[in-house]
PDB file of C-alpha atoms in Angstrom:
ATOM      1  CA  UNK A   1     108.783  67.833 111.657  1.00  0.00           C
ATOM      2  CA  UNK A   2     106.363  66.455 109.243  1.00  0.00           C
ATOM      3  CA  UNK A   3     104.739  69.832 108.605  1.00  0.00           C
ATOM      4  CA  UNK A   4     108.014  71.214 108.151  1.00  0.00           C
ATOM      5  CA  UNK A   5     108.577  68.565 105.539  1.00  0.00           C
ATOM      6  CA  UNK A   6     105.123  69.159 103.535  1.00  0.00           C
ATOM      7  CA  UNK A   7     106.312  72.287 103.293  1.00  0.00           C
ATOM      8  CA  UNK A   8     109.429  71.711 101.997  1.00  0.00           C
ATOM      9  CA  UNK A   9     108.021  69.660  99.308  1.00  0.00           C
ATOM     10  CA  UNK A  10     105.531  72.595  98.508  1.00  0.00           C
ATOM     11  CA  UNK A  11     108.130  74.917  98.448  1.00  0.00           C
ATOM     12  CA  UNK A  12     110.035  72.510  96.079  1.00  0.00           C
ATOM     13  CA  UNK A  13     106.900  71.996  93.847  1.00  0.00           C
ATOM     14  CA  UNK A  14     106.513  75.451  93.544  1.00  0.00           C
ATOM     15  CA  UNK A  15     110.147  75.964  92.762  1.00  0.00           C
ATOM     16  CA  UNK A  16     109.678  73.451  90.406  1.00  0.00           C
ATOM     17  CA  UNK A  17     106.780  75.079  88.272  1.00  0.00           C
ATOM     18  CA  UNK A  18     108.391  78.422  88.152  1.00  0.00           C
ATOM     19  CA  UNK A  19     111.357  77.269  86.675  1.00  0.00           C
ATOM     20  CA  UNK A  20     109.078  75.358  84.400  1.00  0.00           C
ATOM     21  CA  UNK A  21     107.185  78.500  83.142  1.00  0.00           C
ATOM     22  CA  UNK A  22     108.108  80.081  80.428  1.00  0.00           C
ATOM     23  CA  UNK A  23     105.579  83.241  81.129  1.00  0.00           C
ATOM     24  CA  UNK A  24     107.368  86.329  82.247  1.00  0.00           C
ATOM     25  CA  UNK A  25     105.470  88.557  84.867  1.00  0.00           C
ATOM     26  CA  UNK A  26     103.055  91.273  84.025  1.00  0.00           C
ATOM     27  CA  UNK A  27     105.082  93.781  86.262  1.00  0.00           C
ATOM     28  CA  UNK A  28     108.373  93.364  88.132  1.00  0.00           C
ATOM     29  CA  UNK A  29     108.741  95.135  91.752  1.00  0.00           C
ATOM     30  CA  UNK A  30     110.397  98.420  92.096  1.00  0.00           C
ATOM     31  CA  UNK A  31     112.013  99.536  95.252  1.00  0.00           C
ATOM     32  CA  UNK A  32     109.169 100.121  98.074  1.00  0.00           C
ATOM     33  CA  UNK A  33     108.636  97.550 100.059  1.00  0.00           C
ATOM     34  CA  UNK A  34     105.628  96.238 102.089  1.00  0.00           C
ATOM     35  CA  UNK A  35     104.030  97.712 105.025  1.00  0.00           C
ATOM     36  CA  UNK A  36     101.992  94.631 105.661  1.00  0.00           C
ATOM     37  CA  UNK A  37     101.754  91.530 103.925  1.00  0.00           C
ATOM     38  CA  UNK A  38     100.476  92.338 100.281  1.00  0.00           C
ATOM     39  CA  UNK A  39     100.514  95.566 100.721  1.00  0.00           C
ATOM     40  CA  UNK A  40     101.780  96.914  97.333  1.00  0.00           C
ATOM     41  CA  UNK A  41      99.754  94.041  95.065  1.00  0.00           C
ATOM     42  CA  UNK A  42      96.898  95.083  97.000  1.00  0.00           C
ATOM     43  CA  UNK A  43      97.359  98.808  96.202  1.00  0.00           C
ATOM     44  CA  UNK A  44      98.073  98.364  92.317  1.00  0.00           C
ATOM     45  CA  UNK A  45      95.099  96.336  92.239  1.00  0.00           C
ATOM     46  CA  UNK A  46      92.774  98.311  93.758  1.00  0.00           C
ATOM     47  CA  UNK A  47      94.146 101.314  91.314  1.00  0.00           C
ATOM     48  CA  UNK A  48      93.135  98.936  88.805  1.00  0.00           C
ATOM     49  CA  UNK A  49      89.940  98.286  89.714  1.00  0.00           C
ATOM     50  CA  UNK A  50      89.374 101.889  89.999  1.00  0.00           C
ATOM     51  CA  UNK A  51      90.586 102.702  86.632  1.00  0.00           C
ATOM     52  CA  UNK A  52      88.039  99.889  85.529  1.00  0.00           C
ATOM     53  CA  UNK A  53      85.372 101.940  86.263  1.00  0.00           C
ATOM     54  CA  UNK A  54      86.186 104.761  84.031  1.00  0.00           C
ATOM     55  CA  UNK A  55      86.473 102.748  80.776  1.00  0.00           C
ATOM     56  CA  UNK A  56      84.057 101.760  78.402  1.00  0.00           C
ATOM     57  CA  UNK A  57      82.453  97.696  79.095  1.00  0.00           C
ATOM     58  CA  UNK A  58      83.699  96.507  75.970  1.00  0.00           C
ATOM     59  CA  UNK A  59      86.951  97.631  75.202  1.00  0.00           C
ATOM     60  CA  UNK A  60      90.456  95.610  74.997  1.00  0.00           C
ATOM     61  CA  UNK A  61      92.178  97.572  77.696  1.00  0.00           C
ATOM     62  CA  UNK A  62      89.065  96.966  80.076  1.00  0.00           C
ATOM     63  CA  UNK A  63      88.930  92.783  79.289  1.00  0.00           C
ATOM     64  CA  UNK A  64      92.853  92.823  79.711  1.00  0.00           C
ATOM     65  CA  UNK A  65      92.420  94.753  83.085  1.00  0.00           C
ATOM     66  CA  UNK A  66      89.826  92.773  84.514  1.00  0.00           C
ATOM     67  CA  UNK A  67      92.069  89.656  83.096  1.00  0.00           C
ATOM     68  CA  UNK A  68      94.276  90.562  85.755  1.00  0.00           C
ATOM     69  CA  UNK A  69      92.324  91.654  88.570  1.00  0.00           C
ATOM     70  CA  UNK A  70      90.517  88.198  88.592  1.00  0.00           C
ATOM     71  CA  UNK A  71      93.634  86.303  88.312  1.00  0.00           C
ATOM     72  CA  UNK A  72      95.450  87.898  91.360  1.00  0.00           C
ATOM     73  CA  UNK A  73      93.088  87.212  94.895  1.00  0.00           C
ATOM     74  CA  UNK A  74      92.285  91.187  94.928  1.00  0.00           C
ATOM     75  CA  UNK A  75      91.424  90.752  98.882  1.00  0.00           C
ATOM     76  CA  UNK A  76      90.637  94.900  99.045  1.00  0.00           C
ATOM     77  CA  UNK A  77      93.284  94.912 102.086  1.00  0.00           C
ATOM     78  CA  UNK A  78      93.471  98.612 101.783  1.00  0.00           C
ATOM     79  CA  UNK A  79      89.631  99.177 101.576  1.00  0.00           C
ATOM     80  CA  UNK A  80      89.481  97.104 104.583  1.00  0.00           C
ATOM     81  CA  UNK A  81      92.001  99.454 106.760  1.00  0.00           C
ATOM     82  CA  UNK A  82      90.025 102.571 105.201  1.00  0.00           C
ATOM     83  CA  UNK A  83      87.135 101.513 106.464  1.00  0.00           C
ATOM     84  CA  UNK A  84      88.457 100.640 110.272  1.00  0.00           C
ATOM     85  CA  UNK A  85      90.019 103.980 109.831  1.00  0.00           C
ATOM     86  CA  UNK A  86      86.867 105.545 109.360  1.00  0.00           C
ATOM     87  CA  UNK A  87      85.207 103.850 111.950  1.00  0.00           C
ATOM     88  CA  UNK A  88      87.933 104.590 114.453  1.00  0.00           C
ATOM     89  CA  UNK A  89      87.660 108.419 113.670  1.00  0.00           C
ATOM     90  CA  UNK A  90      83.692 108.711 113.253  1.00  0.00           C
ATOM     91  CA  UNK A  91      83.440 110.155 116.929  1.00  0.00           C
ATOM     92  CA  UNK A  92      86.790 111.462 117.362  1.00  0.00           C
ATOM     93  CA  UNK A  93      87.645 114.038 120.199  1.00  0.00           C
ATOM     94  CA  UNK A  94      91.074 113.256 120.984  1.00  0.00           C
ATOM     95  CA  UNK A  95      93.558 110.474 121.011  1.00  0.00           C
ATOM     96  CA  UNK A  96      92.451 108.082 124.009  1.00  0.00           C
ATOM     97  CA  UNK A  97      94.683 105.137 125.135  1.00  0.00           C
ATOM     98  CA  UNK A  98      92.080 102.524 123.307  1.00  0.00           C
ATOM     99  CA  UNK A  99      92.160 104.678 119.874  1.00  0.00           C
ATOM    100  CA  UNK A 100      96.172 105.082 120.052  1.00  0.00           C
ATOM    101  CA  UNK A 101      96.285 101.001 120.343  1.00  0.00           C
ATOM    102  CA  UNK A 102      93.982 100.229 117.902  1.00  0.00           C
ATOM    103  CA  UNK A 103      95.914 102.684 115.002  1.00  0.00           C
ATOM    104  CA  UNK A 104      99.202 101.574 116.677  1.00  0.00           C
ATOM    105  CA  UNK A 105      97.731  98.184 115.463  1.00  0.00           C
ATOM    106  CA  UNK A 106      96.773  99.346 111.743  1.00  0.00           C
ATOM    107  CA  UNK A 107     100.718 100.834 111.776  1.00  0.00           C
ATOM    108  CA  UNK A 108     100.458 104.267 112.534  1.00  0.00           C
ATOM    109  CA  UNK A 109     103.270 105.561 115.049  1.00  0.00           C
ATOM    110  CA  UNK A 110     101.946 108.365 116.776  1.00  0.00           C
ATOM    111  CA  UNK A 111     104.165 111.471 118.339  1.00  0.00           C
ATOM    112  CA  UNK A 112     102.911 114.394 120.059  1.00  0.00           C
ATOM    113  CA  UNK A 113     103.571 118.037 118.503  1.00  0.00           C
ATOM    114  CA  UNK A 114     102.509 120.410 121.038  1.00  0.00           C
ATOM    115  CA  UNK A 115      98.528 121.286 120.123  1.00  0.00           C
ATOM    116  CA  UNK A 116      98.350 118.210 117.833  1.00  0.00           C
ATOM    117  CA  UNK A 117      99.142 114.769 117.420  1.00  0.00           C
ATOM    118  CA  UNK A 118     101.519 113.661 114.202  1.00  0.00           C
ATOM    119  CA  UNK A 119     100.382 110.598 112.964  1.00  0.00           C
ATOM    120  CA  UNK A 120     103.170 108.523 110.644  1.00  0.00           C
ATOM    121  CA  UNK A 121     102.236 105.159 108.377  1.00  0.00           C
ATOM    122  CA  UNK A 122     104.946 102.979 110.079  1.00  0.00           C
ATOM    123  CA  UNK A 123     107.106 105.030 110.949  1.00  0.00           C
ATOM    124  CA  UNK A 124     107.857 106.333 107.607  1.00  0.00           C
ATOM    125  CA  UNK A 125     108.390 110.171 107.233  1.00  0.00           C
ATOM    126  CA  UNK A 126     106.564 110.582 103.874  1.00  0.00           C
ATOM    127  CA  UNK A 127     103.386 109.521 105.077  1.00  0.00           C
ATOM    128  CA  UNK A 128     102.087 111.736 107.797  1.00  0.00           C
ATOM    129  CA  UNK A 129      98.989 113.492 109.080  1.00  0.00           C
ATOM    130  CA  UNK A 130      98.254 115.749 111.817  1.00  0.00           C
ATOM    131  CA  UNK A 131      95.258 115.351 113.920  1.00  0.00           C
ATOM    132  CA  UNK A 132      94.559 118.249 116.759  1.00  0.00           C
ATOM    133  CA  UNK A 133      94.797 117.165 120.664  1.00  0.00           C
ATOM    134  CA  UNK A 134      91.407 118.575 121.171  1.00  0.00           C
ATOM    135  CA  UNK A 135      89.267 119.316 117.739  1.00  0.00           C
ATOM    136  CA  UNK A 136      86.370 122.023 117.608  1.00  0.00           C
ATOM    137  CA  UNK A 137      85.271 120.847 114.727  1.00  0.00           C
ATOM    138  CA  UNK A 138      82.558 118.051 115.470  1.00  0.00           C
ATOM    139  CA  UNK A 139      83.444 116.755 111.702  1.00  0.00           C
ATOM    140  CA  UNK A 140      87.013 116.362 112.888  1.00  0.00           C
ATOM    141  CA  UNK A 141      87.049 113.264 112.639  1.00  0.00           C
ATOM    142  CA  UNK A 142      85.535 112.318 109.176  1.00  0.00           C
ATOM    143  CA  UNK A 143      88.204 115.172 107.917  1.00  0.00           C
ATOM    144  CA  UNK A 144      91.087 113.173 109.466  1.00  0.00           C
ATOM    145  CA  UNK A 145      89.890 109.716 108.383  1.00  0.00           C
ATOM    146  CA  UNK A 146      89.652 111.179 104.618  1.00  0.00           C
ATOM    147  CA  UNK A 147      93.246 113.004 105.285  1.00  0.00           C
ATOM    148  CA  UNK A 148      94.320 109.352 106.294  1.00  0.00           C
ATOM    149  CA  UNK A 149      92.507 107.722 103.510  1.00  0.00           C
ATOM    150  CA  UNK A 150      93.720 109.685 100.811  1.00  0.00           C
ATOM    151  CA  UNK A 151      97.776 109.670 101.857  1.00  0.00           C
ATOM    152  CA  UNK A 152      98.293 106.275 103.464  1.00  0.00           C
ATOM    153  CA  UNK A 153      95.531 104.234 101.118  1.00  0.00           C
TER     154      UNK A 153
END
């Protein structure tokens, strides 16, 4: 009860400060919605921070970009799953139970397609990639964790 109540009077604080502020936000949402918890204010950030690198050090747009970056917790979320992606996939050779749990963890639903495996960001048809059931390729792997990278991060 008493944590509920510090929370309250958080959430009433907060409320409080909003209404208060007379700043209007940088960017309002559109219609996509988190996968996981920051999921989109992860992404535009780290789309910032990648168009940081391409500018020149002391320009306006860069300071006003790197403004925002370091005043919204980028926690590189999405670098994060690439990289547990990637090191799920170095070796792979197939789909075993451990590998299935471990992406069905990262939200990838996984269906089987006769000779391959489809692989959909949860459970959302516009993010898919197929992996093969049993890959010839010893860089199969690498390919699909770039495949994965590139559509889903």
């Amino acid at each position: 009860t008493r944590a509920n109540e510090i929370l309250q009077y958080e959430n009433q604080g907060l409320k409080a400060k909003l209404n208060a502020s007379d700043a209007q936000p940088v960017l309002f949402m559109g219609d996509e919605v988190d996968f996981y918890q920051g999921e989109i204010k992860d992404l535009l950030l780290s789309s910032l921070t990648d168009a940081l690198s391409n500018m020149p050090e002391k320009s306006r747009r860069a300071d006003v970009i790197r403004d925002i970056i370091e005043n919204n917790d980028y926690q590189k979320k999405s670098e994060k799953r690439e990289s547990e992606v990637k090191r799920l996939l170095r070796d792979y050779s197939g789909i075993t139970g451990k590998l299935r749990q471990e992406l069905e963890e990262l939200g990838f639903v996984i269906t089987e397609d006769g000779k391959h495996y489809k692989i959909t960001y949860y459970g959302d048809e516009r993010y898919q990639a197929v992996f093969g059931k049993t890959p010839s390729d010893v860089r199969a792997g690498k390919n699909n964790a770039a495949t994965v990278a590139k559509i889903f991060y």
